[in-house]
XYZ file of C-alpha atoms in Angstrom:
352
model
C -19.492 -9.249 -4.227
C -19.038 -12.501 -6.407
C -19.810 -15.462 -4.912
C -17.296 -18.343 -6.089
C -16.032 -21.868 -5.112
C -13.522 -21.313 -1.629
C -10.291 -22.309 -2.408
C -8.699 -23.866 1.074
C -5.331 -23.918 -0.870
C -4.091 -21.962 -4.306
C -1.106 -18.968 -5.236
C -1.432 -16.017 -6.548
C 1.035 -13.367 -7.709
C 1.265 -9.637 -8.080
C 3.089 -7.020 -9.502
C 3.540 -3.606 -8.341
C 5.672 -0.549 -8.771
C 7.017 1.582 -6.284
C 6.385 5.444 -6.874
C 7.729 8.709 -6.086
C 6.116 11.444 -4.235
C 5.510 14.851 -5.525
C 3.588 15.720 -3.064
C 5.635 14.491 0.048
C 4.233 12.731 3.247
C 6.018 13.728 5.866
C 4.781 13.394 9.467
C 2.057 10.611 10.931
C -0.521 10.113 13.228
C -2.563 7.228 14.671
C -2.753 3.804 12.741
C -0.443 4.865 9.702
C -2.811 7.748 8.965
C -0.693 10.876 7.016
C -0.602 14.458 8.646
C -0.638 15.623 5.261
C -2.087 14.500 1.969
C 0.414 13.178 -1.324
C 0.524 12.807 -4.702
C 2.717 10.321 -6.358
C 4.100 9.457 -9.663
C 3.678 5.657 -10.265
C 6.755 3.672 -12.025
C 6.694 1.655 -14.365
C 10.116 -0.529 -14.473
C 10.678 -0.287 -10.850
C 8.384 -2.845 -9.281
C 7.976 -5.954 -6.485
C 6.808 -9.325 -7.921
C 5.438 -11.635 -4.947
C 4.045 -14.562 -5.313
C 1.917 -16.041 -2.339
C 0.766 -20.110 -2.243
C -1.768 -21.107 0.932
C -2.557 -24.064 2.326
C -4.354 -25.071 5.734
C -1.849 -24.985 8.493
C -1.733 -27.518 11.433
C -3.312 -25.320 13.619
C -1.140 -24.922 16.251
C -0.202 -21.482 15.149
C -2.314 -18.520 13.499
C -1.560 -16.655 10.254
C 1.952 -19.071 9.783
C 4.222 -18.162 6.751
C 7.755 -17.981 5.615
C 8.932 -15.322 3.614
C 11.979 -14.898 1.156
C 13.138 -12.010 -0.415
C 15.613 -12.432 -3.770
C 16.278 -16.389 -2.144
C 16.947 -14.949 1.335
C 14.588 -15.301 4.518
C 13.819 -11.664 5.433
C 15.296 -10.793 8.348
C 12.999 -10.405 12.094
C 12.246 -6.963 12.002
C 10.601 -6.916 8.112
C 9.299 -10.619 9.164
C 7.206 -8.923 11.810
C 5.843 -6.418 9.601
C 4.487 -9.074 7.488
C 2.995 -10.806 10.602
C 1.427 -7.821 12.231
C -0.491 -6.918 8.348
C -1.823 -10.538 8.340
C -3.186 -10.166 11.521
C -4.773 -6.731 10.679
C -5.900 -8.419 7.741
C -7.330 -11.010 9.612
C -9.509 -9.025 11.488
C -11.693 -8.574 8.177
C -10.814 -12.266 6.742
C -10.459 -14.788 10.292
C -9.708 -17.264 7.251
C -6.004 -16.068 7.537
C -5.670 -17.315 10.576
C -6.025 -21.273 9.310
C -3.686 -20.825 6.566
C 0.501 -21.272 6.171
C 1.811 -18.724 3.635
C 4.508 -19.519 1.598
C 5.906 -16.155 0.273
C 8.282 -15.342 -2.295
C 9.454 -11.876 -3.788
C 11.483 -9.846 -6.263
C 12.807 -6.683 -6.725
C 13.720 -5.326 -9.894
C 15.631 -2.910 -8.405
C 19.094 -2.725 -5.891
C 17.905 -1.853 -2.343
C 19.032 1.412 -0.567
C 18.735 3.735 -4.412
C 16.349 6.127 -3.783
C 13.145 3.729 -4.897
C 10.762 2.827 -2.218
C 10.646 -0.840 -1.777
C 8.732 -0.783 1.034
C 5.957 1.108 -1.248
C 6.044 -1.521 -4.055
C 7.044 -4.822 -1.539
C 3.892 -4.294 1.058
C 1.568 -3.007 -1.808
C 2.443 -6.195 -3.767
C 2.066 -8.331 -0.617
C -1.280 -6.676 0.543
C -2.312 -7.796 -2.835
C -1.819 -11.307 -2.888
C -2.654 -11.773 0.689
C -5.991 -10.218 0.255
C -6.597 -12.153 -3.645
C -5.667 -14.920 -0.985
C -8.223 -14.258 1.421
C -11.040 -13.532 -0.933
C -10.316 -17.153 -3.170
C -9.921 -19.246 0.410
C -13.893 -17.745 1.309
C -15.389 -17.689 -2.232
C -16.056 -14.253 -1.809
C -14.266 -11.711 -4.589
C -14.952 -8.373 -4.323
C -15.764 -6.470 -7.784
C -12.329 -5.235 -9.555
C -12.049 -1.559 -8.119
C -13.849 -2.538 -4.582
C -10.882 -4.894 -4.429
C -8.461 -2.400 -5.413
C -9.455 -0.162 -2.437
C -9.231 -2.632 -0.228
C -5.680 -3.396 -0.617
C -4.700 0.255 -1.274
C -6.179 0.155 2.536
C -4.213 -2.686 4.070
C -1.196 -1.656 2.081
C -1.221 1.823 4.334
C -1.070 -0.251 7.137
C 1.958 -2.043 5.758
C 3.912 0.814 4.556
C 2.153 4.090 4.165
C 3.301 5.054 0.930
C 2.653 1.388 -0.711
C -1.283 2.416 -0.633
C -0.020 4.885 -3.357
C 1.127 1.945 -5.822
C -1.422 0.356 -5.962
C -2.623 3.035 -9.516
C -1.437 4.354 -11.838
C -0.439 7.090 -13.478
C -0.810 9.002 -10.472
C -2.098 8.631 -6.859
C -3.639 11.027 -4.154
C -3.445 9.898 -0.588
C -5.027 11.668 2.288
C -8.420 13.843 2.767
C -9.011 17.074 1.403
C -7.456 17.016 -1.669
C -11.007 16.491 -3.293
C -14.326 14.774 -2.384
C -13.079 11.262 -3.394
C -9.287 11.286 -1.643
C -9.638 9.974 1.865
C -6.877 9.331 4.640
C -7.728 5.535 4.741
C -6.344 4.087 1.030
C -5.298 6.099 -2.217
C -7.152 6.976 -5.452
C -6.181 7.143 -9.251
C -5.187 10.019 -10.281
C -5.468 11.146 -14.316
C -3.453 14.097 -15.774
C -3.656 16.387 -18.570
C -2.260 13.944 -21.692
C 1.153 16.157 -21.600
C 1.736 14.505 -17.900
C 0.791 11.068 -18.649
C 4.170 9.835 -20.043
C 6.944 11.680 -17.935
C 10.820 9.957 -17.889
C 12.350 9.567 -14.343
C 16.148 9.206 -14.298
C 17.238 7.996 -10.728
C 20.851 9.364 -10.153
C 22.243 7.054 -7.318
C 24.784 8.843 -5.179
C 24.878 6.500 -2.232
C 23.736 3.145 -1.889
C 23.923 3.189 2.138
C 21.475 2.613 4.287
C 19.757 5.542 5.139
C 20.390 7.145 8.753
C 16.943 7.715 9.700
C 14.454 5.490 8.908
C 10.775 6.415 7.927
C 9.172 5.315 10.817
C 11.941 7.775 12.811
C 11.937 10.411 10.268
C 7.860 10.369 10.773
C 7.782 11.332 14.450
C 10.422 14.044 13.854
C 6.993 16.297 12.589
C 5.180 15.293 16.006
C 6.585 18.146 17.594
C 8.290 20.060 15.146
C 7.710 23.936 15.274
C 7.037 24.580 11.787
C 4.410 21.076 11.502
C 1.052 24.078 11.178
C 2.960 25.833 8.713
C 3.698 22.218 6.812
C -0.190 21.382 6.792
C -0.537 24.786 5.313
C 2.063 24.758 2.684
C 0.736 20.802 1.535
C -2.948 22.478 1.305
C -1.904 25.293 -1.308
C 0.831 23.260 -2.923
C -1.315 20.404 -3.465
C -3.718 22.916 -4.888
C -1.409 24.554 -7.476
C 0.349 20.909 -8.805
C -3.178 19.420 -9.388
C -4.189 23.040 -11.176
C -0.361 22.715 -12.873
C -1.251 18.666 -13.710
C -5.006 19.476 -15.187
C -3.617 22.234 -17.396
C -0.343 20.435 -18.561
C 1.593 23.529 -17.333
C 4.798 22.219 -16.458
C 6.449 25.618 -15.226
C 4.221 25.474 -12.198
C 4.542 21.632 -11.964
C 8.743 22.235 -11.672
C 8.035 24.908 -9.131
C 5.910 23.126 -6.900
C 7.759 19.516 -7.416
C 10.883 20.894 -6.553
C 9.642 23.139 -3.512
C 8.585 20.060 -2.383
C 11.702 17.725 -2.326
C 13.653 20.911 -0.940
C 11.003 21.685 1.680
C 11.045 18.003 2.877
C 14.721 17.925 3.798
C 14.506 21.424 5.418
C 12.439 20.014 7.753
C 15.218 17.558 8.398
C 17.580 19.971 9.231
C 14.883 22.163 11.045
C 13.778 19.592 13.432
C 14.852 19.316 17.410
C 17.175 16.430 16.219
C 18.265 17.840 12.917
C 18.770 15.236 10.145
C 21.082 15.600 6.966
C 20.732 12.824 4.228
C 21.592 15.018 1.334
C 25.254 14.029 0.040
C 27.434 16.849 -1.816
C 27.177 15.624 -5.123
C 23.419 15.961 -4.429
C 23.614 19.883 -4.204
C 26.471 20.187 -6.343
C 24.241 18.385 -9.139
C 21.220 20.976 -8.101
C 23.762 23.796 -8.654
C 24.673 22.712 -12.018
C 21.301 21.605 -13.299
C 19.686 24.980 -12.378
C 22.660 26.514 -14.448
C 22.091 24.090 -17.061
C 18.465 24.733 -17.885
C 18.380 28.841 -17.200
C 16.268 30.353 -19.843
C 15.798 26.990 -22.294
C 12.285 26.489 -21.353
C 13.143 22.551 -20.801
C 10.106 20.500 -18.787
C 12.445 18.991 -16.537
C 11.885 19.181 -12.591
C 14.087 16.948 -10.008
C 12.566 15.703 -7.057
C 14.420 13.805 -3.565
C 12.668 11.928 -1.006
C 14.228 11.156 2.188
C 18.097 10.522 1.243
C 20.454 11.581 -1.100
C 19.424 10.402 -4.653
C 17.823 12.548 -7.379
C 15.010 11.958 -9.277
C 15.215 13.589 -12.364
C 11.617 14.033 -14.077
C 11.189 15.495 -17.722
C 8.878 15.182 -20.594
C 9.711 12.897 -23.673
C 10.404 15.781 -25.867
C 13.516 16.599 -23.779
C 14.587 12.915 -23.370
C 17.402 13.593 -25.020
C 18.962 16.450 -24.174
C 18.590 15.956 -20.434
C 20.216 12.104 -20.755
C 22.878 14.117 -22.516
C 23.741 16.504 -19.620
C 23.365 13.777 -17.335
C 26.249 11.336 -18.508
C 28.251 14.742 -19.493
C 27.812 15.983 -15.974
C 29.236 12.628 -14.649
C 32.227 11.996 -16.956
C 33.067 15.490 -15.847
C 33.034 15.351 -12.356
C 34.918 12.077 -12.352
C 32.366 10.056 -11.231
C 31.346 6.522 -11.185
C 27.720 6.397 -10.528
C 24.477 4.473 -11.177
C 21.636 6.069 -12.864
C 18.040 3.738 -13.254
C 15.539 4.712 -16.362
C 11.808 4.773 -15.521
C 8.927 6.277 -16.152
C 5.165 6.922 -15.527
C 3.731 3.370 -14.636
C 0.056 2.121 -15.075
C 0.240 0.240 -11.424
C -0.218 -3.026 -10.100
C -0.777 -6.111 -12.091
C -2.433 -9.565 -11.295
C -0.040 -12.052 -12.749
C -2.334 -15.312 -12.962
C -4.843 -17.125 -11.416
């Protein structure tokens, strides 16, 4: 730990992308700890900018801050989130306590499209509160140290924002190998063929989705197939890091896509059965899987908990997959947003 110069008042600001699970977290437990690990893709173009400025407060009240989102106040209910981290937070750093936060943030993205922004808003904010902490006590932790740390506080924010936090590729949860751990993520490095992949985002609503996480969580507490779940996350988890070593993207589509589908038929498998997948979503599937039939493309899609497709292929079919895209929308008539991204490198310190 570096010993430096406290800093009773400063900003700092942080970058960092939201990601998409291949590996999909699905059920909870405890104090945001996953009942299965994940593996995510990080972005690279999707991402949360939040800058955070401290200053002693009067000391009538602890951990004080206002917080605006694109110019808006966030509303009570994402307000309290942010309250309830700093005191977590705090529990590590008391310094928290004496300081007002003024807090500021950007998405580059529309909300409700199929990106987490919870996974790139609380990683970004877990990261400037805790740069925060560390330059109001003098005390910076080495680089990766540091990392962990907020990959670890970010869980408690959001679980999935502890994923953002590296790039290209994060593993969250114990037992995927020695290092992986239940408490914060780890980096994750592919076989070169997996380090670049494209991710076309095809929006087909922009509502708010009908379950949240938190409620779409506890639908595994009791679900009947939750053992059979753990198993399929241990062998699938298995095969897509085997698939990811090896660059062997036949398994990698197989598993990936397993995946999204097995996610959402837990949805409709559990005691209060959930549908978030729109028509166009399946009709899309239909055609895709027609599409592709014995051209070897590298191209897998993957869903997370509403309707919108992510579309994941390797540059050398960039092309040809954009093509069917926009074809496949002109001919069904439809007037709908796709977002371009790709593999990210993770979150970025902005200055000093």
């Amino acid at each position: 730990m570096q010993q430096d110069k406290p800093e009773p008042e400063g900003s700092m600001e942080w970058r960092s992308p939201s990601n998409i699970a291949l590996i999909k977290y699905w059920g909870k437990q405890g104090n945001q700890i996953p009942m299965n690990p994940s593996l995510s893709m990080t972005l690279k173009y999707a991402f949360t900018q939040t800058e955070v400025k401290w200053r002693p407060n009067d000391g009538t009240t602890q951990g004080e801050f206002d917080f605006f989102l694109s110019g808006q106040k966030v509303g009570p209910k994402f307000e309290k989130r942010v309250g309830n981290l700093i005191k977590e937070m705090a529990k590590a750093y008391p310094v928290l306590n004496d300081l007002y936060f003024s807090i500021t943030s950007l998405n580059t993205f529309p909300h409700s499209t199929g990106i987490a922004s919870s996974a790139s808003g609380l990683s970004a904010l877990a990261l400037s509160l805790l740069s925060a902490a560390q330059r109001a006590t003098g005390k910076a932790d080495e680089y990766p140290r540091f990392l962990q740390k907020a990959s670890h506080y970010a869980r408690l924010g959001s679980g999935s924002a502890c994923r953002s936090i590296y790039g290209p590729y994060a593993i969250w949860g114990g037992g995927v190998n020695t290092e992986s751990s239940d408490e914060y993520a780890i980096p994750y490095k592919p076989h070169q063929d997996f380090e670049i992949i494209y991710d076309s985002i095809l929006i087909f609503s922009e509502k708010p989705k009908k379950v949240g996480s938190s409620a779409g969580h506890k639908l595994m507490d009791e679900h009947f197939y939750r053992q059979g779940r753990i198993n399929q996350v241990r062998e699938n988890s298995i095969r897509l890091l085997k698939a990811l070593e090896t660059g062997d993207f036949e398994m990698w589509q197989e598993v990936v896509e397993q995946e999204a589908l097995s996610l959402h038929g837990l949805m409709f498998a559990s005691h209060e059965p959930v549908l978030l997948l729109e028509p166009d979503t399946i009709r899309f599937i239909h055609d895709l899987n027609a599409f592709r039939a014995g051209k070897g493309l590298k191209v897998a899609f993957t869903i997370d908990a509403g309707p919108n497709i992510h579309l994941l292929y390797a540059d050398e079919h960039r092309e040809i997959i954009r093509n069917f895209i926009s074809e496949w929308i002109m001919d069904h008539h439809l007037q709908i947003q796709v977002l371009d991204d790709e593999t990210g490198k993770g979150a970025k310190q902005l200055f000093e």
